[in-house]
Short mmCIF file of C-alpha atoms in Angstrom, two decimals:
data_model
loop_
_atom_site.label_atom_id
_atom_site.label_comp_id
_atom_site.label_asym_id
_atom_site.label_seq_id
_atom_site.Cartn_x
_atom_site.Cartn_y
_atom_site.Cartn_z
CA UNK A 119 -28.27 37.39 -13.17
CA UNK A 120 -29.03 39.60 -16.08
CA UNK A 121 -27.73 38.85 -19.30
CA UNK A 122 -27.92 40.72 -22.84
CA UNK A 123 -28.61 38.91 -26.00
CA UNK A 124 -26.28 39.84 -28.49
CA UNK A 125 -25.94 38.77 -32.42
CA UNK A 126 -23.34 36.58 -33.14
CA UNK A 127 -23.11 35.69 -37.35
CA UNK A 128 -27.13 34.62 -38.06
CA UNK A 129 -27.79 33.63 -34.85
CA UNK A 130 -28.11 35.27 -31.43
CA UNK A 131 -25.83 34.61 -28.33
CA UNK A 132 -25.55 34.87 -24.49
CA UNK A 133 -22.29 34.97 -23.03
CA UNK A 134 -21.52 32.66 -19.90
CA UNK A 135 -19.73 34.38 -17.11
CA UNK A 136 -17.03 32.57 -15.95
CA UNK A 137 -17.65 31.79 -12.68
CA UNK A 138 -21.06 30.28 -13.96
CA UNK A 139 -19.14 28.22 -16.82
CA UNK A 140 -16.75 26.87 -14.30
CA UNK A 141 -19.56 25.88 -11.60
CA UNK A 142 -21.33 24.09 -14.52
CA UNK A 143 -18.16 22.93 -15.92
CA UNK A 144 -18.08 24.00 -19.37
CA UNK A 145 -15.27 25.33 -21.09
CA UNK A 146 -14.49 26.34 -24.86
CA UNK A 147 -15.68 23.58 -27.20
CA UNK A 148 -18.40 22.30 -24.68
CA UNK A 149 -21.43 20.90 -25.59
CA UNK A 150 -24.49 21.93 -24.28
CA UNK A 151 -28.29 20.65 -24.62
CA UNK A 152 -30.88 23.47 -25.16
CA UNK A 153 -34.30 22.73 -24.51
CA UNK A 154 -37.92 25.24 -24.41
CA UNK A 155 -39.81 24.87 -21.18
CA UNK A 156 -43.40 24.96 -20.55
CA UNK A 157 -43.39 28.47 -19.34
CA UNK A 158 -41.50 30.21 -22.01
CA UNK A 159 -38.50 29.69 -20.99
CA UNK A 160 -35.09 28.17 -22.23
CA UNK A 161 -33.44 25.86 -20.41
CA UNK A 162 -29.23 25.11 -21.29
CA UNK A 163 -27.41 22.13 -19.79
CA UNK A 164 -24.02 20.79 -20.08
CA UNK A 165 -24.10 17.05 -21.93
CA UNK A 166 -21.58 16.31 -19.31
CA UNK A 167 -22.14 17.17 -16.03
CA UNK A 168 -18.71 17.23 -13.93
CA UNK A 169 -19.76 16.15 -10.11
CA UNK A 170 -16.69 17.02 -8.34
CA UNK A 171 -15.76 20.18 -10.47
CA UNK A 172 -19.36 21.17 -9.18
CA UNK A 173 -18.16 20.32 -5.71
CA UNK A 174 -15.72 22.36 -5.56
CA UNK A 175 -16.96 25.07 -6.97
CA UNK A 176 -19.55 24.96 -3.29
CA UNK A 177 -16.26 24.48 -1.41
CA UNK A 178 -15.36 28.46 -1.43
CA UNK A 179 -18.90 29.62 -0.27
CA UNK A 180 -18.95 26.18 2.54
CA UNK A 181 -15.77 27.58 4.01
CA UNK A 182 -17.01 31.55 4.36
CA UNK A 183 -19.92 29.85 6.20
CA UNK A 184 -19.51 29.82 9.77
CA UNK A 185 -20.24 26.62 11.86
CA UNK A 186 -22.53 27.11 14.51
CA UNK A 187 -25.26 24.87 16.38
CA UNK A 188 -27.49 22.66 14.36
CA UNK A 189 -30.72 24.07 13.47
CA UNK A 190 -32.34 21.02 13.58
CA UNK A 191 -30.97 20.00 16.97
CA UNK A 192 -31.94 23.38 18.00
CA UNK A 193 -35.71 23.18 16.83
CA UNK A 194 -36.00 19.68 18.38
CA UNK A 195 -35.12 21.15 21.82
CA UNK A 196 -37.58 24.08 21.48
CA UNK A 197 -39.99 21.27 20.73
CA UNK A 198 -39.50 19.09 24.16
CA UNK A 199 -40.99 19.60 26.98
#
């Protein structure tokens, strides 16, 4: 996703899009830890990490997915013979 860095007071800002907030679990007030990476980049993190509102943030995308035959089981037949 492309975002636009905007100013905000003396400092510049990124804003979240929801869907991203809500996967990562942040909401107004959240605290977040911002850290430089090697390569240049900046890396944001929620202090708190929510497990199960991450969960079900997969759940939507799990259920459009349809079930079929196991790739796995499928590769380990190709591989008998």
């Amino acid at each position: 996703m492309i975002l636009q860095v905007v100013t905000w007071g003396g400092s510049l800002a990124l804003r979240i899009p929801a869907d991203y907030a809500l996967q990562a679990g942040l909401k107004e007030g959240s605290w977040v830890s911002a850290a430089l990476t090697v390569d240049g980049g900046i890396s944001i993190r929620p202090l708190k990490w929510d497990r199960a509102t991450f969960a079900q943030g997969l759940e939507r995308p799990r259920e459009a997915m349809r079930m079929t035959q196991s790739v796995t089981e499928e590769l380990r037949r190709g591989a008998r013979y």
